[in-house]
Short mmCIF file of C-alpha atoms in Angstrom, two decimals:
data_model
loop_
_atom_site.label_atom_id
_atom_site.label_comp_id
_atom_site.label_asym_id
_atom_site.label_seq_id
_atom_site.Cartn_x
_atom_site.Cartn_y
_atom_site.Cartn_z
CA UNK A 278 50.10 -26.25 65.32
CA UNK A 279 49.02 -22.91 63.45
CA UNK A 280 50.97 -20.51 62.90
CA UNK A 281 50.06 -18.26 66.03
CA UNK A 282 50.95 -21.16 68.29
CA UNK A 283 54.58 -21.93 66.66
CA UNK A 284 55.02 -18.75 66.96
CA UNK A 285 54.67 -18.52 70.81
CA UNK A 286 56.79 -21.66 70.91
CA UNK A 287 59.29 -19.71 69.63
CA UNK A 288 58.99 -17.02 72.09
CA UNK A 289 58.83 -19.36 74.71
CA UNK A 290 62.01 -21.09 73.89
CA UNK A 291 63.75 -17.40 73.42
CA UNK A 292 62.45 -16.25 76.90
CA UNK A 293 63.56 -19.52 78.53
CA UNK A 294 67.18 -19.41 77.06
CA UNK A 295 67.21 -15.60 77.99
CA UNK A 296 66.75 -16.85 81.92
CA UNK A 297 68.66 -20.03 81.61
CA UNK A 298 71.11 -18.84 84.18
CA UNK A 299 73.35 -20.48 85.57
CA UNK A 300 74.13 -22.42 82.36
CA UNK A 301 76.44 -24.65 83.96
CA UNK A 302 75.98 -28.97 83.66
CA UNK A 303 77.14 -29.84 87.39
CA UNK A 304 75.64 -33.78 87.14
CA UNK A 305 78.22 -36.48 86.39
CA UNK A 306 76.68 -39.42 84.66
CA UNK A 307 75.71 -42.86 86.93
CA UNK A 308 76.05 -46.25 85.42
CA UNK A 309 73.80 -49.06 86.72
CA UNK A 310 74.82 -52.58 87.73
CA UNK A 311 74.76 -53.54 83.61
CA UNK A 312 77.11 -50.93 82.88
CA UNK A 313 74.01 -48.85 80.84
CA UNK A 314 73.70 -44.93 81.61
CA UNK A 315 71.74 -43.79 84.76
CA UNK A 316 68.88 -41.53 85.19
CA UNK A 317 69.60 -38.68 87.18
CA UNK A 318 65.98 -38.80 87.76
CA UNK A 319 62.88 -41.04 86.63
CA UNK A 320 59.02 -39.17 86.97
CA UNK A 321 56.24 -41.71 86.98
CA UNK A 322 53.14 -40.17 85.52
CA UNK A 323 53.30 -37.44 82.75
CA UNK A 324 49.95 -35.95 83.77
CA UNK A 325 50.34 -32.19 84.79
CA UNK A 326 52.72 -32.92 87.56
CA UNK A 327 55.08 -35.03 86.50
CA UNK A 328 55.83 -32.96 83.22
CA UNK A 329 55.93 -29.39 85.15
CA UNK A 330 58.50 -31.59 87.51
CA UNK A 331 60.40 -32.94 84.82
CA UNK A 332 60.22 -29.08 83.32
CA UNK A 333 61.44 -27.89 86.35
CA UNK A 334 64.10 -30.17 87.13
CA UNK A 335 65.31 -29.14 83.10
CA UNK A 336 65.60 -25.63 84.20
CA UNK A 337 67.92 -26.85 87.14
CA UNK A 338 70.05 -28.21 84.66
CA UNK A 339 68.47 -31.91 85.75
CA UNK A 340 68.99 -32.68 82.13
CA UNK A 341 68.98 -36.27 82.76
CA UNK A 342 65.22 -36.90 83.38
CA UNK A 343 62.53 -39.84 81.75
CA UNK A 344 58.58 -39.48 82.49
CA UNK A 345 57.16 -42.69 81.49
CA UNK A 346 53.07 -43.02 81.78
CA UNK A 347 50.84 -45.84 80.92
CA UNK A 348 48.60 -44.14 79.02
CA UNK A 349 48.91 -43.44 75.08
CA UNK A 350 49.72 -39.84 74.88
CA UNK A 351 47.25 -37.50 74.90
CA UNK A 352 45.40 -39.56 77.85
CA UNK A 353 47.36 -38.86 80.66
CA UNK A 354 45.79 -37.80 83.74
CA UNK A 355 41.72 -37.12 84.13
CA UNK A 356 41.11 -34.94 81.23
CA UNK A 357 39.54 -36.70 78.54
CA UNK A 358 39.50 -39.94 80.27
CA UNK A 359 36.97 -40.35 83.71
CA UNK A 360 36.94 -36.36 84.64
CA UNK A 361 33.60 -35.87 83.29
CA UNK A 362 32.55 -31.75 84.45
CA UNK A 363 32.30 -29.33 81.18
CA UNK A 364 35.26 -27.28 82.34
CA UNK A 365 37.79 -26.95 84.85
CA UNK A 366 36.64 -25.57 88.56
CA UNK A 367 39.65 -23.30 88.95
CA UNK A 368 39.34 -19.31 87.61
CA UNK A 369 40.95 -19.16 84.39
CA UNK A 370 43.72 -17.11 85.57
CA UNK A 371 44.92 -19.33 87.98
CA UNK A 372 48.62 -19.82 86.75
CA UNK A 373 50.91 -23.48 87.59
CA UNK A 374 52.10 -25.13 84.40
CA UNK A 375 54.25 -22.43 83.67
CA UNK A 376 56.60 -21.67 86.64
CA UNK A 377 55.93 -17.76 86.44
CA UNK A 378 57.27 -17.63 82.81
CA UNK A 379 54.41 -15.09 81.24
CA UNK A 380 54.32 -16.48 77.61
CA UNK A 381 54.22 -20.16 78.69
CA UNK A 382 50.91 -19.33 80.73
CA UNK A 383 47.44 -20.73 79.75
CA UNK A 384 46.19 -17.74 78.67
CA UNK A 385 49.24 -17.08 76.27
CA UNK A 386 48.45 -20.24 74.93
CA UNK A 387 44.47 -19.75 74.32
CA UNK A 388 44.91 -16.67 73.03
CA UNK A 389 47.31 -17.61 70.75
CA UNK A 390 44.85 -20.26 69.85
CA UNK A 391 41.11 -18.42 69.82
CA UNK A 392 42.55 -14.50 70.19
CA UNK A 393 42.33 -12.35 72.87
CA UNK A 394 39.04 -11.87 72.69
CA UNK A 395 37.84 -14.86 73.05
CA UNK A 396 40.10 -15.07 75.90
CA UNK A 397 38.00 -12.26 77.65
CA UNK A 398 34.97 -13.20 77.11
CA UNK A 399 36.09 -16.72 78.39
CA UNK A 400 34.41 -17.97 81.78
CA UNK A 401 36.29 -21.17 82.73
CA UNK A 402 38.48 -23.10 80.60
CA UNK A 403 37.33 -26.26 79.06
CA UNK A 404 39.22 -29.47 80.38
CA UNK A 405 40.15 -30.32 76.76
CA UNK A 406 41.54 -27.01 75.90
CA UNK A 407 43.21 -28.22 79.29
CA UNK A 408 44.33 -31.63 78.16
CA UNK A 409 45.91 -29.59 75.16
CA UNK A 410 47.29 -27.13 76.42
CA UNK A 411 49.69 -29.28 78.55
CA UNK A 412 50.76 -31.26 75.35
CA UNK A 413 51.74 -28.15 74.18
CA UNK A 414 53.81 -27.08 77.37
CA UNK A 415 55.10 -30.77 77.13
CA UNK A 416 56.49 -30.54 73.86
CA UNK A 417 57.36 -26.72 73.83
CA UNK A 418 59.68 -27.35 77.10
CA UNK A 419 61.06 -30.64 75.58
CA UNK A 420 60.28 -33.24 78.31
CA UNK A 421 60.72 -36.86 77.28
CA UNK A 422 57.80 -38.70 78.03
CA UNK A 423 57.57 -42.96 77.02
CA UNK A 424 53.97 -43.47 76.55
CA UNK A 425 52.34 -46.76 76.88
CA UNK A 426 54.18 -47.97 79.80
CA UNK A 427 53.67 -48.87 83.34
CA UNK A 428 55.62 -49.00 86.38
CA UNK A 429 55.83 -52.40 88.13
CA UNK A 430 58.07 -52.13 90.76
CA UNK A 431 60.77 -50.39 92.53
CA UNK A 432 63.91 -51.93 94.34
CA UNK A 433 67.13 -50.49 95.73
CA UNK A 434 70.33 -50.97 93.49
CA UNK A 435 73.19 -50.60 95.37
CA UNK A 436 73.13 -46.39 95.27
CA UNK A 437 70.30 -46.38 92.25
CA UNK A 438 67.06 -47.14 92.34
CA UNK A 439 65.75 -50.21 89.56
CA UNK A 440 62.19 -49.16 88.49
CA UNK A 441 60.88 -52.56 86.40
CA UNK A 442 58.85 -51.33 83.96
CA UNK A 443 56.51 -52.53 80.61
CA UNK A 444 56.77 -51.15 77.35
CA UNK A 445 55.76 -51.46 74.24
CA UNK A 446 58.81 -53.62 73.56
CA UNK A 447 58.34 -55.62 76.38
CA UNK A 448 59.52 -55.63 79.63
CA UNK A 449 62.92 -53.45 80.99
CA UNK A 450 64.85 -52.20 83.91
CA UNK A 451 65.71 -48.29 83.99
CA UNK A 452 67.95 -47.32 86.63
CA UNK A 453 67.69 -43.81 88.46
CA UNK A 454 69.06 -42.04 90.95
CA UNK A 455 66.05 -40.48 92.13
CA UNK A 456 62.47 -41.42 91.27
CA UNK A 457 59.06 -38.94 91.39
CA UNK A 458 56.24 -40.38 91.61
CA UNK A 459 53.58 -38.40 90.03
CA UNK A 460 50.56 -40.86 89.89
CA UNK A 461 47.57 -38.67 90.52
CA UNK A 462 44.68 -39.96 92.68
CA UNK A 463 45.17 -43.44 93.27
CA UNK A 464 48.70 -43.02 93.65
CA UNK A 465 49.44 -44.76 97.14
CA UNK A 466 46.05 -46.40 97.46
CA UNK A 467 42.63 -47.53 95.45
CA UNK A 468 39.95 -46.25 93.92
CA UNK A 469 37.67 -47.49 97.11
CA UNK A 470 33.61 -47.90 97.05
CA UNK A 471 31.82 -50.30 100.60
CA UNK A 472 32.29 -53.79 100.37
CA UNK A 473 28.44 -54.40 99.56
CA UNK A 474 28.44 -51.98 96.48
CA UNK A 475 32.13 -54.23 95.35
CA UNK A 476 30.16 -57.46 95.96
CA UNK A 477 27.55 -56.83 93.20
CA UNK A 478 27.88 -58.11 90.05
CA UNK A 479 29.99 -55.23 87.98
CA UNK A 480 26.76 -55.01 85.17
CA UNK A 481 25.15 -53.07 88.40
CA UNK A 482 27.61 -50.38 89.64
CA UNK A 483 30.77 -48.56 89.11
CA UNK A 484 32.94 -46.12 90.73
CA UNK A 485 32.97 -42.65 88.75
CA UNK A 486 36.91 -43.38 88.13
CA UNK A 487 35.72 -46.18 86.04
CA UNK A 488 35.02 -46.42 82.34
CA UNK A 489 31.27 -45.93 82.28
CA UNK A 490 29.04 -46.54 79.08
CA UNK A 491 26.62 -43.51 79.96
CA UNK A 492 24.25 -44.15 76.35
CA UNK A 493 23.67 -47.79 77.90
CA UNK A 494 21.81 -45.55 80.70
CA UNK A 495 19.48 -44.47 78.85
CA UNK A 496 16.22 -44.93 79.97
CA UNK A 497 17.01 -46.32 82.91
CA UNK A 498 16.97 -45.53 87.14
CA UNK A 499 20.56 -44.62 88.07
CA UNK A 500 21.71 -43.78 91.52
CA UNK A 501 24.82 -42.07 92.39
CA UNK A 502 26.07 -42.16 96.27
CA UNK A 503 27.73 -39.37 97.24
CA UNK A 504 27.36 -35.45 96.68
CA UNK A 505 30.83 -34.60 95.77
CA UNK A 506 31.67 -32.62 92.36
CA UNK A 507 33.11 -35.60 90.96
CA UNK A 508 29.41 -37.65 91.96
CA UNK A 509 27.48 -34.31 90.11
CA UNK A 510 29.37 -34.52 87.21
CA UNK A 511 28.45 -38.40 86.88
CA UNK A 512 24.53 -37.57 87.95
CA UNK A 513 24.70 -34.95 84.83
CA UNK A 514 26.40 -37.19 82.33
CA UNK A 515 23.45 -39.65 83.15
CA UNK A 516 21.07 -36.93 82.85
CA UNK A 517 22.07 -35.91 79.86
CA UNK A 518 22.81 -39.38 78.19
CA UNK A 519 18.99 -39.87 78.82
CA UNK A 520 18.58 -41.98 82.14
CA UNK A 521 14.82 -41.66 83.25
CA UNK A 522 15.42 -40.45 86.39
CA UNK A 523 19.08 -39.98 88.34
CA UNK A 524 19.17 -39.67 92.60
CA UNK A 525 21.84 -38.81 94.31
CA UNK A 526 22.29 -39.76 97.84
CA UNK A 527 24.19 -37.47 100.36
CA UNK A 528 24.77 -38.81 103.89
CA UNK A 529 25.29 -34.87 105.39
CA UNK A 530 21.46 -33.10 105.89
CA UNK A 531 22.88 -31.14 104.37
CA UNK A 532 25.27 -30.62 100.85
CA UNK A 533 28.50 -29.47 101.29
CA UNK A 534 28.47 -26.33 99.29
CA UNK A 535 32.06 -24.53 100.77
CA UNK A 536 34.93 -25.09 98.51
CA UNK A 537 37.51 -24.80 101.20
CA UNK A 538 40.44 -24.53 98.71
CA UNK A 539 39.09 -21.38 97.66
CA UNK A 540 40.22 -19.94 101.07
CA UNK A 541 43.71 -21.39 101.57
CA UNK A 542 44.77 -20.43 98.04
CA UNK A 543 47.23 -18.11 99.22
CA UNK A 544 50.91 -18.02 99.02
CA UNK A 545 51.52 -17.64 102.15
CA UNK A 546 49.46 -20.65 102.96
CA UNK A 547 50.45 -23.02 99.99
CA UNK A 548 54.24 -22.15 100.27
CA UNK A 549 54.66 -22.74 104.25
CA UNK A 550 51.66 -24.81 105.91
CA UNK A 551 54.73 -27.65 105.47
CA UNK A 552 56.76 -25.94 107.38
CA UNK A 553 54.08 -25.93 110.58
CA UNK A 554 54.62 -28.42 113.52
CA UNK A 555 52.56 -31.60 112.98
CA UNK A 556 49.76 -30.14 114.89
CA UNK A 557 48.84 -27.20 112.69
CA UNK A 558 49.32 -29.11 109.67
CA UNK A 559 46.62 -31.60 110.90
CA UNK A 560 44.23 -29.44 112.27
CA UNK A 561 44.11 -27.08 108.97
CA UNK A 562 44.13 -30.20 106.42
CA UNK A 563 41.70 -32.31 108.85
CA UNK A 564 39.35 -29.71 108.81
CA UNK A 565 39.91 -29.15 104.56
CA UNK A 566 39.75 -32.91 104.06
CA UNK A 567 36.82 -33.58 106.29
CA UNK A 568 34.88 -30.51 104.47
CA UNK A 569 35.86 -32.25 100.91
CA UNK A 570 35.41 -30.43 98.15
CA UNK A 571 32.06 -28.47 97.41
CA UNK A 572 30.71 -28.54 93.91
CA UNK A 573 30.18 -25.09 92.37
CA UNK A 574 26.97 -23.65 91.12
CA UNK A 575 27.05 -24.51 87.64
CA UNK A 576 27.75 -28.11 88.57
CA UNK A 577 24.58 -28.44 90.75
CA UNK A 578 22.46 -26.70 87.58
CA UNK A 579 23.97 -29.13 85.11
CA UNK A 580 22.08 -31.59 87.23
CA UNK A 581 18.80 -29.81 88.62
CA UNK A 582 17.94 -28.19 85.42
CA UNK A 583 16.77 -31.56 84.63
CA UNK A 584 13.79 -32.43 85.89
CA UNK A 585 14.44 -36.11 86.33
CA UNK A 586 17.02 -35.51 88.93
CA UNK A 587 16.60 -36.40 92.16
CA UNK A 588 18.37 -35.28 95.24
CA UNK A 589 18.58 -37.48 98.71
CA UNK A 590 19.84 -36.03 102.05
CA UNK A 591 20.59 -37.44 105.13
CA UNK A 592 20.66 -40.51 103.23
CA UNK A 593 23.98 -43.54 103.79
CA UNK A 594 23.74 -46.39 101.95
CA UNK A 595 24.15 -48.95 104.81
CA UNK A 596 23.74 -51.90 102.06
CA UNK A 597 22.86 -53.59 98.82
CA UNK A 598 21.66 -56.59 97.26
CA UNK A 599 21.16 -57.31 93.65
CA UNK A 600 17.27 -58.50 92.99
CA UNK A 601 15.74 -59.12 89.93
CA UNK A 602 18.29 -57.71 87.87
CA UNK A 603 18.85 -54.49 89.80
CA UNK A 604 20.40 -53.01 92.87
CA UNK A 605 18.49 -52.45 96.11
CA UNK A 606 19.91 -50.19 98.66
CA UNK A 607 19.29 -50.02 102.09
CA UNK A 608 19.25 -46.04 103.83
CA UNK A 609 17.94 -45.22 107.08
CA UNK A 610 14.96 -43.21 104.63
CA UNK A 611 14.20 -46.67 103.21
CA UNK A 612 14.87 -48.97 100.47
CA UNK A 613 15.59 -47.60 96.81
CA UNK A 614 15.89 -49.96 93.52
CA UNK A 615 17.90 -48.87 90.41
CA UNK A 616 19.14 -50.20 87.53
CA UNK A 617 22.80 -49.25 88.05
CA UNK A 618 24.72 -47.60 90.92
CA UNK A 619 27.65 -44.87 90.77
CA UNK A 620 29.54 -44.98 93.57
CA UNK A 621 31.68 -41.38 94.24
CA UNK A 622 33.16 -42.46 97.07
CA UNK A 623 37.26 -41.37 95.87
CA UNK A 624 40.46 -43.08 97.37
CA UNK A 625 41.25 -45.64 100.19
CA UNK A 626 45.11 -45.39 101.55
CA UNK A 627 46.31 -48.68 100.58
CA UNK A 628 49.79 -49.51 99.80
CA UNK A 629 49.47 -52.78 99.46
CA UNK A 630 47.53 -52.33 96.45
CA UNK A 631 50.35 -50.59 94.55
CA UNK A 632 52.86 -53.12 92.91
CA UNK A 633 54.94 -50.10 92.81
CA UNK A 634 55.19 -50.10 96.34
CA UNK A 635 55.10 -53.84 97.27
CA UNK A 636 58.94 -54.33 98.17
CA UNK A 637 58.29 -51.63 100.61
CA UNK A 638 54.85 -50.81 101.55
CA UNK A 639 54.68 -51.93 104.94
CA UNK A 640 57.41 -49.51 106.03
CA UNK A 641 55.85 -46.43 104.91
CA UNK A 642 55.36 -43.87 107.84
CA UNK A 643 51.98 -42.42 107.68
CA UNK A 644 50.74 -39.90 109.72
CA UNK A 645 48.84 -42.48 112.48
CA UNK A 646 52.38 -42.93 113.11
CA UNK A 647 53.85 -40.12 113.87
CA UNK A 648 51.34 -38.09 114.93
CA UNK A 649 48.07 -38.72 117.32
CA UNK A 650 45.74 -35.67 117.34
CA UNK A 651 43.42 -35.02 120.19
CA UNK A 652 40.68 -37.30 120.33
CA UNK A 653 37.92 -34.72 119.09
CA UNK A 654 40.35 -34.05 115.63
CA UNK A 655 40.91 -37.97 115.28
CA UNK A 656 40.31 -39.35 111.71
CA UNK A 657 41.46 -43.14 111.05
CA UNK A 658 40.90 -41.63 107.18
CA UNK A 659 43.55 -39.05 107.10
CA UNK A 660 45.83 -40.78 109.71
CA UNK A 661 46.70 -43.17 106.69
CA UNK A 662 48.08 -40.24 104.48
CA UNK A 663 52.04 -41.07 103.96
CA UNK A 664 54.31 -39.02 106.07
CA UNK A 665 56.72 -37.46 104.02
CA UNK A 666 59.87 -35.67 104.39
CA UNK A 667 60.19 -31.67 103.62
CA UNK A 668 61.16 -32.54 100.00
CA UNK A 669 58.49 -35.21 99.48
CA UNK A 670 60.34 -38.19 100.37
CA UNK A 671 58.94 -41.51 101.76
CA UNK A 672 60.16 -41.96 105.21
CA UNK A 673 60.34 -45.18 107.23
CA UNK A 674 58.11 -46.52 109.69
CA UNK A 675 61.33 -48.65 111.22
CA UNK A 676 64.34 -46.67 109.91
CA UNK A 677 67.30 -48.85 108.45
CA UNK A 678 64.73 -51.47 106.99
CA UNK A 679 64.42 -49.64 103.40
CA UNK A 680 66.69 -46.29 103.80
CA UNK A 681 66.33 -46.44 100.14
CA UNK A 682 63.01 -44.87 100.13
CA UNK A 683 64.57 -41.28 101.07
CA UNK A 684 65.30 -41.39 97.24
CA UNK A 685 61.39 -42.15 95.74
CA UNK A 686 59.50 -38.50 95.92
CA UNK A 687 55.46 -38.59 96.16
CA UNK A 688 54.28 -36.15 94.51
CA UNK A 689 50.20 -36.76 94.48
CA UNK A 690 47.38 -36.17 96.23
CA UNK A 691 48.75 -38.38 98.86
CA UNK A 692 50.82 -35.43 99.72
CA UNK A 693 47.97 -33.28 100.32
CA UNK A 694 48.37 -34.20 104.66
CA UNK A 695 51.93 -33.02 104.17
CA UNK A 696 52.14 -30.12 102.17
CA UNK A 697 48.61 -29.18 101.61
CA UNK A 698 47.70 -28.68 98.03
CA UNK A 699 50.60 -29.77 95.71
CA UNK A 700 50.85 -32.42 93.47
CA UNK A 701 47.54 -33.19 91.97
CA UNK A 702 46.48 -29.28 92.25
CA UNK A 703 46.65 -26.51 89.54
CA UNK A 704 46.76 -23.45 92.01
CA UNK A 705 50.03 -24.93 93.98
CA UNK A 706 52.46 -25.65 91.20
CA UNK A 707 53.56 -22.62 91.63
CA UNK A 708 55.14 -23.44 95.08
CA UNK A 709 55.02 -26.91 95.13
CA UNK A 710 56.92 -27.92 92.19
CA UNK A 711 60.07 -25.19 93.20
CA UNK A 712 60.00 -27.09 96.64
CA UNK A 713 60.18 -30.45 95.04
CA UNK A 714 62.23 -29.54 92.57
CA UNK A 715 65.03 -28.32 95.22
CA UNK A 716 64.11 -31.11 97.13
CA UNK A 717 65.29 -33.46 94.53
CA UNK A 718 68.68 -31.37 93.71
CA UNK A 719 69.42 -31.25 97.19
CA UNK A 720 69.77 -34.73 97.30
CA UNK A 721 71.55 -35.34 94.52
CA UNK A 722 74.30 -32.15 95.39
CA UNK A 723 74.60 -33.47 99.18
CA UNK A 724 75.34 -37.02 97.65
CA UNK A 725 78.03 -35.80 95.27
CA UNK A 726 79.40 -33.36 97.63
CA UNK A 727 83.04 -35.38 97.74
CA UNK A 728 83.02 -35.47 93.86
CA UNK A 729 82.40 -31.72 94.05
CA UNK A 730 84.95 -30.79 96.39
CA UNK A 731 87.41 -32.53 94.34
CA UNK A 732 86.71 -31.05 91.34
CA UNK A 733 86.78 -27.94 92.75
CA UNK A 734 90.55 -28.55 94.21
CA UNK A 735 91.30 -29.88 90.67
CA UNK A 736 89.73 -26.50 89.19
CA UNK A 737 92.78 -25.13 87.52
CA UNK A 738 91.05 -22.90 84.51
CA UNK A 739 93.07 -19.59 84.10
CA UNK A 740 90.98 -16.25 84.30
CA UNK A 741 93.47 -14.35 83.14
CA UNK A 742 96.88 -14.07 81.57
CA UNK A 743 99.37 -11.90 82.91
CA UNK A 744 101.59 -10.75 79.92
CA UNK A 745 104.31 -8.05 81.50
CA UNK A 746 107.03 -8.46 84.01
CA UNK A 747 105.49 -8.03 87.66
CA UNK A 748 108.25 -6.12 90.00
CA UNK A 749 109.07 -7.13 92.98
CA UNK A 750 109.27 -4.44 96.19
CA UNK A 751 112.70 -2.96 96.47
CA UNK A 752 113.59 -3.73 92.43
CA UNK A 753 113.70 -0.26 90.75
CA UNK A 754 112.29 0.44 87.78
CA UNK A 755 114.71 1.09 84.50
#
């Protein structure tokens, strides 16, 4: 940390205590079956989400709180791991990490870093400025994060909620009251490519979530299906690892080129589209969803200012078959034959593929349950998006079979059908995380509200102390 940096952790820390009202602990500790202490909360994933969460259940006095993540630190979330673009697609000025405190913003930190300067001159921020900038917010705001270790199940506990979990010292139990789950992408489902891309043999394809070894590319045909941002910013790495020639396939005649979370990145519209009836919410999130998202400018010239790339529209793949040690596919233009196959194809729903989930995943309420659009806005895609609950929770497809669930919070892109942008999304923490955050403190007020009232008729702390004689009426005065 230099010294300009430690010294805007310090000013962070002093404008944070300076708002740290009310001061008050109001929690009592939990213990779990074994007699060990309880988590107020647990946060799965200490990407983005889960550590502004766990930041902003600290400033609610949620003291209490664990993020675990599987990754080694510094690896959490896309950043330096499968997100492969130059720089982030948001302006630079969107704010989220910070929860409207001024110094803890991006731009405090980058200028504290590179000087204010170099913060104007700045066009978008790089994502591993990004990646390091929330280490910093991580460690500035004190959330406890356990790297290196994965969730493997959940199960109710009598009141708590016993997360199995595996560590580097092997495996444990941690017991919480409430649980977040802040897994990212393929948080309730898979990353998902068709069957006949699955069924070749792995040397031939990949999905761009995967681990890909772009300098083995070199010189060869590589073929990327889909024309998504996340699909251009595989064509370009393949480009510019030296492939001989990349083509993207696009089944629209067209590319998507609207970026329809430009347009709802409002407050108005991130703060209440979950408070619409089920019918607006669908028809404003079918219509997002179904768009996708459009890849900007610079992401279609990191591709076409190579002359090797190819572009393909109008153009499915309906099938493949490996041959001669490559990959054929079948579109309605033809046959084309490549020496490896990207498939950007993003998430399949599937909550059966989640061992998280397995002790309840087939009493989730998605949205094909509880809501059936008319036939023109029907999607079998989006009508497998979770259900949730104002404050994030699961709900239950048959209630009284897991009522447990009301305590696990998704907080992912799986929440997108519910809440619109939220977890998952830079330009919604703002909103989102206050609204999960009093979601979650809700829950855990309501469920101690006995305790409370209690404690309140046991609240016998003097405010004052009366020193002189107090007259009575009709008592005269000497």
């Amino acid at each position: 940390m230099t010294d300009a940096t430690a010294a805007l952790a310090t000013r962070i820390r002093d404008d944070l205590d300076r708002i740290a009202h009310p001061r008050a602990s109001w929690l009592t500790p939990r213990r779990a079956p074994d007699g060990s202490a309880a988590l107020d909360v647990l946060v799965v994933g200490a990407g983005q989400s889960g550590v502004v969460t766990a930041f902003g259940l600290k400033r609610a006095k949620v003291d209490n709180v664990l993020v675990i993540d599987k990754a080694p630190r510094g690896e959490e979330g896309p950043w330096v791991t499968y997100a492969r673009m130059k720089t982030l697609r948001s302006p630079k000025d969107f704010t989220g990490p910070d929860l409207d405190i001024p110094s803890l913003t991006y731009q405090s930190w980058h200028e504290a870093r590179y000087g204010a300067d170099h913060w104007r001159a700045l066009d978008l921020i790089t994502r591993e400025d990004w990646n390091a900038y929330l280490l910093f917010v991580r460690a500035v705001t004190g959330v406890t994060v356990d790297n290196d270790t994965e969730l493997l199940s959940l199960e109710d506990a009598g009141g708590l909620i016993a997360a199995r979990v595996r560590g580097p010292g092997g495996e444990r139990v941690i017991h919480a009251r409430k649980v977040v789950l802040a897994t990212g992408q393929e948080s309730t489902g898979r990353w998902w490519m068709p069957d006949f891309i699955e069924a070749l043999p792995q040397p031939l394809r990949a999905h761009t979530a995967d681990a890909i070894d772009f300098a083995a590319l070199k010189g060869k045909v590589v073929a990327v299906l889909g024309a998504g941002a996340s699909a251009l910013d595989n064509a370009a790495t393949a480009l510019e690892a030296g492939a001989a020639s990349v083509h993207l396939f696009c089944r629209r005649l067209e590319p998507q080129v609207i970026q329809p979370y430009r347009w709802i990145t409002f407050r108005g519209f991130m703060k209440h589209l979950a408070d619409l009836d089920d019918e607006w919410r669908w028809r404003f999130m079918a219509r997002v969803l179904g768009l996708r998202e459009g890849f900007p400018q610079a992401t279609y010239d990191r591709c076409a200012s190579h002359r090797n790339f190819v572009l393909h529209t109008g153009a499915p793949w309906t099938h493949a078959r490996a041959e001669g040690g490559r990959a054929v596919v079948t579109t309605p233009q033809g046959e084309f034959a490549a020496d490896f196959l990207i498939s950007g194809t993003g998430i399949a729903m599937d909550f059966s593929a989640k061992p998280e989930l397995s002790a309840f995943h087939d009493n989730i309420l998605t949205w094909a349950d509880r809501y059936a659009p008319p036939e023109d806005e029907r999607n079998d895609r989006l009508g497998a998006f979770p259900y949730l609950s104002p404050d994030y929770q699961f709900m239950e497809k048959v209630p009284g079979k897991t009522p447990w669930i009301a305590h696990v919070h998704l907080f992912s892109i799986a929440s997108t059908m519910s809440f619109g942008p939220s977890g998952s999304s830079i330009n919604a923490m703002t909103t989102a995380v206050p609204r999960l955050v009093d979601g979650i403190t809700k829950g855990l007020f309501a469920a101690d509200v006995e305790a409370n009232w209690q404690a309140f008729l046991a609240y016998d702390v003097v405010q004052a102390n009366v020193r002189e004689t107090v007259q009575g009426l009709g008592q005269a005065a000497e």
